[in-house]
mmCIF file of C-alpha atoms in Angstrom:
data_model
loop_
_atom_site.group_PDB
_atom_site.id
_atom_site.type_symbol
_atom_site.label_atom_id
_atom_site.label_comp_id
_atom_site.label_asym_id
_atom_site.label_seq_id
_atom_site.Cartn_x
_atom_site.Cartn_y
_atom_site.Cartn_z
ATOM 1 C CA UNK A 935 97.593 76.764 103.523
ATOM 2 C CA UNK A 936 100.328 74.271 104.350
ATOM 3 C CA UNK A 937 103.176 73.772 101.920
ATOM 4 C CA UNK A 938 105.591 70.961 102.879
ATOM 5 C CA UNK A 939 108.828 71.183 100.892
ATOM 6 C CA UNK A 940 109.642 67.982 98.996
ATOM 7 C CA UNK A 941 112.883 66.161 99.681
ATOM 8 C CA UNK A 942 115.476 65.253 97.015
ATOM 9 C CA UNK A 943 113.683 61.998 96.124
ATOM 10 C CA UNK A 944 110.393 63.804 95.536
ATOM 11 C CA UNK A 945 108.797 62.437 98.693
ATOM 12 C CA UNK A 946 107.364 64.759 101.288
ATOM 13 C CA UNK A 947 109.072 64.318 104.661
ATOM 14 C CA UNK A 948 107.046 64.061 107.843
ATOM 15 C CA UNK A 949 106.282 67.470 109.393
ATOM 16 C CA UNK A 950 108.987 68.678 111.751
ATOM 17 C CA UNK A 951 107.739 71.356 114.116
ATOM 18 C CA UNK A 952 111.269 72.596 114.773
ATOM 19 C CA UNK A 953 111.460 73.682 111.124
ATOM 20 C CA UNK A 954 107.896 74.995 110.913
ATOM 21 C CA UNK A 955 107.127 78.508 109.736
ATOM 22 C CA UNK A 956 103.883 80.467 109.375
ATOM 23 C CA UNK A 957 103.752 83.395 106.940
ATOM 24 C CA UNK A 958 100.806 85.807 107.168
ATOM 25 C CA UNK A 959 100.397 88.336 104.353
ATOM 26 C CA UNK A 960 97.588 89.334 102.007
ATOM 27 C CA UNK A 961 99.777 89.731 98.905
ATOM 28 C CA UNK A 962 100.281 86.480 96.905
ATOM 29 C CA UNK A 963 103.582 87.692 95.435
ATOM 30 C CA UNK A 964 104.960 88.340 98.914
ATOM 31 C CA UNK A 965 103.811 84.925 100.126
ATOM 32 C CA UNK A 966 105.520 83.290 97.158
ATOM 33 C CA UNK A 967 108.745 85.194 97.735
ATOM 34 C CA UNK A 968 108.889 84.376 101.436
ATOM 35 C CA UNK A 969 108.069 80.722 100.717
ATOM 36 C CA UNK A 970 110.969 80.516 98.287
ATOM 37 C CA UNK A 971 113.424 82.183 100.647
ATOM 38 C CA UNK A 972 112.271 80.089 103.598
ATOM 39 C CA UNK A 973 112.806 76.942 101.546
ATOM 40 C CA UNK A 974 116.350 78.095 100.782
ATOM 41 C CA UNK A 975 116.854 78.688 104.501
ATOM 42 C CA UNK A 976 115.986 75.069 105.272
ATOM 43 C CA UNK A 977 112.382 75.325 106.444
ATOM 44 C CA UNK A 978 110.638 72.084 105.534
ATOM 45 C CA UNK A 979 107.064 72.944 106.515
ATOM 46 C CA UNK A 980 105.696 76.344 105.563
ATOM 47 C CA UNK A 981 102.164 77.364 106.519
ATOM 48 C CA UNK A 982 100.473 80.352 104.871
ATOM 49 C CA UNK A 983 97.554 82.654 105.679
ATOM 50 C CA UNK A 984 96.225 85.749 103.948
ATOM 51 C CA UNK A 985 94.475 87.428 106.896
ATOM 52 C CA UNK A 986 94.794 87.546 110.677
ATOM 53 C CA UNK A 987 91.793 85.321 111.358
ATOM 54 C CA UNK A 988 93.090 82.433 109.252
ATOM 55 C CA UNK A 989 96.600 83.184 110.509
ATOM 56 C CA UNK A 990 95.491 82.676 114.086
ATOM 57 C CA UNK A 991 93.612 79.507 113.185
ATOM 58 C CA UNK A 992 96.565 77.999 111.305
ATOM 59 C CA UNK A 993 98.870 78.848 114.185
ATOM 60 C CA UNK A 994 96.465 77.388 116.735
ATOM 61 C CA UNK A 995 96.369 74.147 114.768
ATOM 62 C CA UNK A 996 100.062 73.687 113.957
ATOM 63 C CA UNK A 997 101.925 75.785 116.542
ATOM 64 C CA UNK A 998 104.998 76.513 114.385
ATOM 65 C CA UNK A 999 107.866 77.999 116.421
ATOM 66 C CA UNK A 1000 108.391 80.910 114.020
ATOM 67 C CA UNK A 1001 105.947 83.384 112.450
ATOM 68 C CA UNK A 1002 106.511 86.050 109.810
ATOM 69 C CA UNK A 1003 103.658 88.550 109.591
ATOM 70 C CA UNK A 1004 102.862 91.773 107.838
ATOM 71 C CA UNK A 1005 101.625 94.558 110.102
ATOM 72 C CA UNK A 1006 99.090 96.189 107.793
ATOM 73 C CA UNK A 1007 96.312 94.382 105.946
ATOM 74 C CA UNK A 1008 93.892 95.723 103.347
ATOM 75 C CA UNK A 1009 90.652 96.938 104.923
ATOM 76 C CA UNK A 1010 91.726 96.025 108.461
ATOM 77 C CA UNK A 1011 94.427 98.583 109.239
ATOM 78 C CA UNK A 1012 97.267 97.630 111.533
ATOM 79 C CA UNK A 1013 95.690 94.320 112.509
ATOM 80 C CA UNK A 1014 99.071 92.596 112.389
ATOM 81 C CA UNK A 1015 99.790 94.190 115.763
ATOM 82 C CA UNK A 1016 96.761 92.466 117.247
ATOM 83 C CA UNK A 1017 97.796 89.150 115.703
ATOM 84 C CA UNK A 1018 101.225 89.385 117.318
ATOM 85 C CA UNK A 1019 99.683 89.930 120.738
ATOM 86 C CA UNK A 1020 97.200 87.078 120.288
ATOM 87 C CA UNK A 1021 99.878 84.627 119.171
ATOM 88 C CA UNK A 1022 102.121 85.507 122.119
ATOM 89 C CA UNK A 1023 99.193 85.091 124.504
ATOM 90 C CA UNK A 1024 98.478 81.655 123.042
ATOM 91 C CA UNK A 1025 102.111 80.534 122.795
ATOM 92 C CA UNK A 1026 104.578 82.720 124.736
ATOM 93 C CA UNK A 1027 107.584 80.911 123.233
ATOM 94 C CA UNK A 1028 106.692 81.686 119.603
ATOM 95 C CA UNK A 1029 109.238 83.871 117.812
ATOM 96 C CA UNK A 1030 107.800 86.514 115.512
ATOM 97 C CA UNK A 1031 109.355 88.552 112.709
ATOM 98 C CA UNK A 1032 107.250 91.513 111.566
ATOM 99 C CA UNK A 1033 107.691 93.023 108.140
ATOM 100 C CA UNK A 1034 106.138 95.875 106.201
ATOM 101 C CA UNK A 1035 106.642 98.292 103.322
ATOM 102 C CA UNK A 1036 106.925 101.171 105.776
ATOM 103 C CA UNK A 1037 108.953 101.628 108.925
ATOM 104 C CA UNK A 1038 107.316 104.057 111.314
ATOM 105 C CA UNK A 1039 109.271 103.727 114.577
ATOM 106 C CA UNK A 1040 106.098 104.076 116.664
ATOM 107 C CA UNK A 1041 104.438 101.143 114.913
ATOM 108 C CA UNK A 1042 107.622 99.068 115.046
ATOM 109 C CA UNK A 1043 107.945 99.807 118.766
ATOM 110 C CA UNK A 1044 104.360 98.608 119.283
ATOM 111 C CA UNK A 1045 105.163 95.394 117.408
ATOM 112 C CA UNK A 1046 108.153 94.797 119.685
ATOM 113 C CA UNK A 1047 106.108 95.608 122.780
ATOM 114 C CA UNK A 1048 103.498 93.119 121.594
ATOM 115 C CA UNK A 1049 106.049 90.339 121.365
ATOM 116 C CA UNK A 1050 107.800 90.519 117.986
ATOM 117 C CA UNK A 1051 111.543 89.857 118.111
ATOM 118 C CA UNK A 1052 112.401 91.573 114.867
ATOM 119 C CA UNK A 1053 111.337 93.797 112.011
ATOM 120 C CA UNK A 1054 112.465 93.907 108.397
ATOM 121 C CA UNK A 1055 111.350 96.017 105.455
ATOM 122 C CA UNK A 1056 109.793 94.141 102.560
ATOM 123 C CA UNK A 1057 112.130 95.867 100.094
ATOM 124 C CA UNK A 1058 115.256 95.233 102.176
ATOM 125 C CA UNK A 1059 116.496 92.461 99.880
ATOM 126 C CA UNK A 1060 116.694 88.699 100.264
ATOM 127 C CA UNK A 1061 119.955 88.791 102.223
ATOM 128 C CA UNK A 1062 118.590 91.164 104.848
ATOM 129 C CA UNK A 1063 115.391 89.137 105.130
ATOM 130 C CA UNK A 1064 117.248 85.846 105.586
ATOM 131 C CA UNK A 1065 119.553 87.419 108.188
ATOM 132 C CA UNK A 1066 116.542 88.723 110.132
ATOM 133 C CA UNK A 1067 114.779 85.369 109.840
ATOM 134 C CA UNK A 1068 117.835 83.506 111.130
ATOM 135 C CA UNK A 1069 118.287 85.943 114.020
ATOM 136 C CA UNK A 1070 114.672 85.701 115.162
ATOM 137 C CA UNK A 1071 114.688 81.918 114.793
ATOM 138 C CA UNK A 1072 117.706 81.885 117.105
ATOM 139 C CA UNK A 1073 115.896 84.069 119.629
ATOM 140 C CA UNK A 1074 117.782 87.293 118.895
ATOM 141 C CA UNK A 1075 116.320 90.755 118.363
ATOM 142 C CA UNK A 1076 116.736 91.943 114.774
ATOM 143 C CA UNK A 1077 116.176 95.522 113.603
ATOM 144 C CA UNK A 1078 117.761 97.614 110.839
ATOM 145 C CA UNK A 1079 120.389 99.794 112.513
ATOM 146 C CA UNK A 1080 118.825 103.145 111.611
ATOM 147 C CA UNK A 1081 115.399 101.989 112.721
ATOM 148 C CA UNK A 1082 116.772 100.567 115.963
ATOM 149 C CA UNK A 1083 118.178 104.009 116.724
ATOM 150 C CA UNK A 1084 114.835 105.697 116.031
ATOM 151 C CA UNK A 1085 112.965 103.213 118.225
ATOM 152 C CA UNK A 1086 115.488 103.689 121.022
ATOM 153 C CA UNK A 1087 115.128 107.465 120.778
ATOM 154 C CA UNK A 1088 111.364 107.309 121.287
ATOM 155 C CA UNK A 1089 111.849 106.984 125.034
ATOM 156 C CA UNK A 1090 114.080 110.051 125.043
ATOM 157 C CA UNK A 1091 111.792 112.333 123.084
ATOM 158 C CA UNK A 1092 110.505 115.132 125.293
ATOM 159 C CA UNK A 1093 107.401 115.691 123.182
ATOM 160 C CA UNK A 1094 105.650 112.422 122.276
ATOM 161 C CA UNK A 1095 105.451 111.534 118.598
ATOM 162 C CA UNK A 1096 101.920 111.820 117.128
ATOM 163 C CA UNK A 1097 101.091 108.124 117.486
ATOM 164 C CA UNK A 1098 103.043 107.354 120.651
ATOM 165 C CA UNK A 1099 100.096 107.602 123.032
ATOM 166 C CA UNK A 1100 97.675 105.479 121.007
ATOM 167 C CA UNK A 1101 96.752 101.883 121.787
ATOM 168 C CA UNK A 1102 96.920 99.104 119.197
ATOM 169 C CA UNK A 1103 93.146 99.310 118.630
ATOM 170 C CA UNK A 1104 93.320 103.095 118.268
ATOM 171 C CA UNK A 1105 96.108 102.727 115.698
ATOM 172 C CA UNK A 1106 93.906 100.315 113.755
ATOM 173 C CA UNK A 1107 91.018 102.792 113.801
ATOM 174 C CA UNK A 1108 93.228 105.711 112.764
ATOM 175 C CA UNK A 1109 94.714 103.650 109.931
ATOM 176 C CA UNK A 1110 91.241 102.854 108.614
ATOM 177 C CA UNK A 1111 90.189 106.487 108.978
ATOM 178 C CA UNK A 1112 93.184 107.484 106.866
ATOM 179 C CA UNK A 1113 91.678 105.369 104.067
ATOM 180 C CA UNK A 1114 88.401 107.271 104.220
ATOM 181 C CA UNK A 1115 86.438 104.577 106.062
ATOM 182 C CA UNK A 1116 83.327 105.692 107.936
ATOM 183 C CA UNK A 1117 82.713 104.846 111.589
ATOM 184 C CA UNK A 1118 80.126 102.288 110.474
ATOM 185 C CA UNK A 1119 82.555 100.533 108.139
ATOM 186 C CA UNK A 1120 85.343 100.605 110.731
ATOM 187 C CA UNK A 1121 83.046 99.074 113.349
ATOM 188 C CA UNK A 1122 82.061 96.308 110.920
ATOM 189 C CA UNK A 1123 85.686 95.692 109.876
ATOM 190 C CA UNK A 1124 86.908 95.371 113.461
ATOM 191 C CA UNK A 1125 83.787 93.475 114.614
ATOM 192 C CA UNK A 1126 82.939 95.995 117.333
ATOM 193 C CA UNK A 1127 79.970 98.274 117.938
ATOM 194 C CA UNK A 1128 79.531 101.696 116.374
ATOM 195 C CA UNK A 1129 79.555 103.176 119.887
ATOM 196 C CA UNK A 1130 82.956 101.612 120.558
ATOM 197 C CA UNK A 1131 84.407 103.425 117.543
ATOM 198 C CA UNK A 1132 82.775 106.710 118.567
ATOM 199 C CA UNK A 1133 84.189 106.435 122.097
ATOM 200 C CA UNK A 1134 87.633 105.451 120.829
ATOM 201 C CA UNK A 1135 87.658 108.406 118.448
ATOM 202 C CA UNK A 1136 86.758 110.785 121.258
ATOM 203 C CA UNK A 1137 89.626 109.419 123.335
ATOM 204 C CA UNK A 1138 92.013 109.756 120.389
ATOM 205 C CA UNK A 1139 91.004 113.389 119.908
ATOM 206 C CA UNK A 1140 91.845 114.027 123.530
ATOM 207 C CA UNK A 1141 95.198 112.260 123.273
ATOM 208 C CA UNK A 1142 96.152 114.016 120.033
ATOM 209 C CA UNK A 1143 94.873 117.442 121.036
ATOM 210 C CA UNK A 1144 92.278 117.959 118.314
ATOM 211 C CA UNK A 1145 88.711 119.160 118.759
ATOM 212 C CA UNK A 1146 86.824 117.545 115.909
ATOM 213 C CA UNK A 1147 86.471 114.437 113.798
ATOM 214 C CA UNK A 1148 87.826 116.432 110.845
ATOM 215 C CA UNK A 1149 90.967 117.204 112.832
ATOM 216 C CA UNK A 1150 91.410 113.536 113.655
ATOM 217 C CA UNK A 1151 90.998 112.580 110.002
ATOM 218 C CA UNK A 1152 93.592 115.189 109.024
ATOM 219 C CA UNK A 1153 96.113 113.621 111.410
ATOM 220 C CA UNK A 1154 95.256 110.170 110.033
ATOM 221 C CA UNK A 1155 95.836 111.310 106.451
ATOM 222 C CA UNK A 1156 99.094 113.060 107.385
ATOM 223 C CA UNK A 1157 100.364 109.922 109.105
ATOM 224 C CA UNK A 1158 99.511 107.790 106.061
ATOM 225 C CA UNK A 1159 101.356 110.261 103.814
ATOM 226 C CA UNK A 1160 104.392 110.013 106.105
ATOM 227 C CA UNK A 1161 104.408 106.229 105.724
ATOM 228 C CA UNK A 1162 103.036 105.321 109.143
ATOM 229 C CA UNK A 1163 100.305 103.126 107.664
ATOM 230 C CA UNK A 1164 101.200 100.620 104.944
ATOM 231 C CA UNK A 1165 98.859 99.968 102.010
#
């Protein structure tokens, strides 16, 4: 959905791509809050999407220079990571700010590796959000200080963190498993074959050092409890 911001006279100014913003989130309250803050920050054309498919389509059509996206979507796991990669592949110059209710350094590191310039927590407050938005718009990396330290330390950790070895797709699968989704449902959600999910799960068991599907599910549930996967 496109929401041009009216000028003082009540007329809607012509779209200006330099002030364009796309917000992708499946919570209406969050979309409304970001829209309001973005308007205060001077963005005149604000596009909205509630899932990664429509987010990609809206971006493909309008090519706004700045995108704000959640990382975790209901029933599709950490699909925001895939969206970031797809947008950067389509438009390498796009600047992306990721945000979420949870800040697992592994997931944040994957977002940065995929092309995001910044990350901000949804409950960080309007000031922190606007600062992060301004930094990313200007082409600067923006991370909360404590989180930046954790992300930086990942490369120094002798023993890899539980999720460090997993690919973006594997993180999506594990996130869905943590919600009790069956292999069949996960395959349907991610639009892949059942065999693809079975093979990916076998590879994840090898990477994470567990012998059974039950062990993999236990890790998934533990990671959700720790805040790795947002609801």
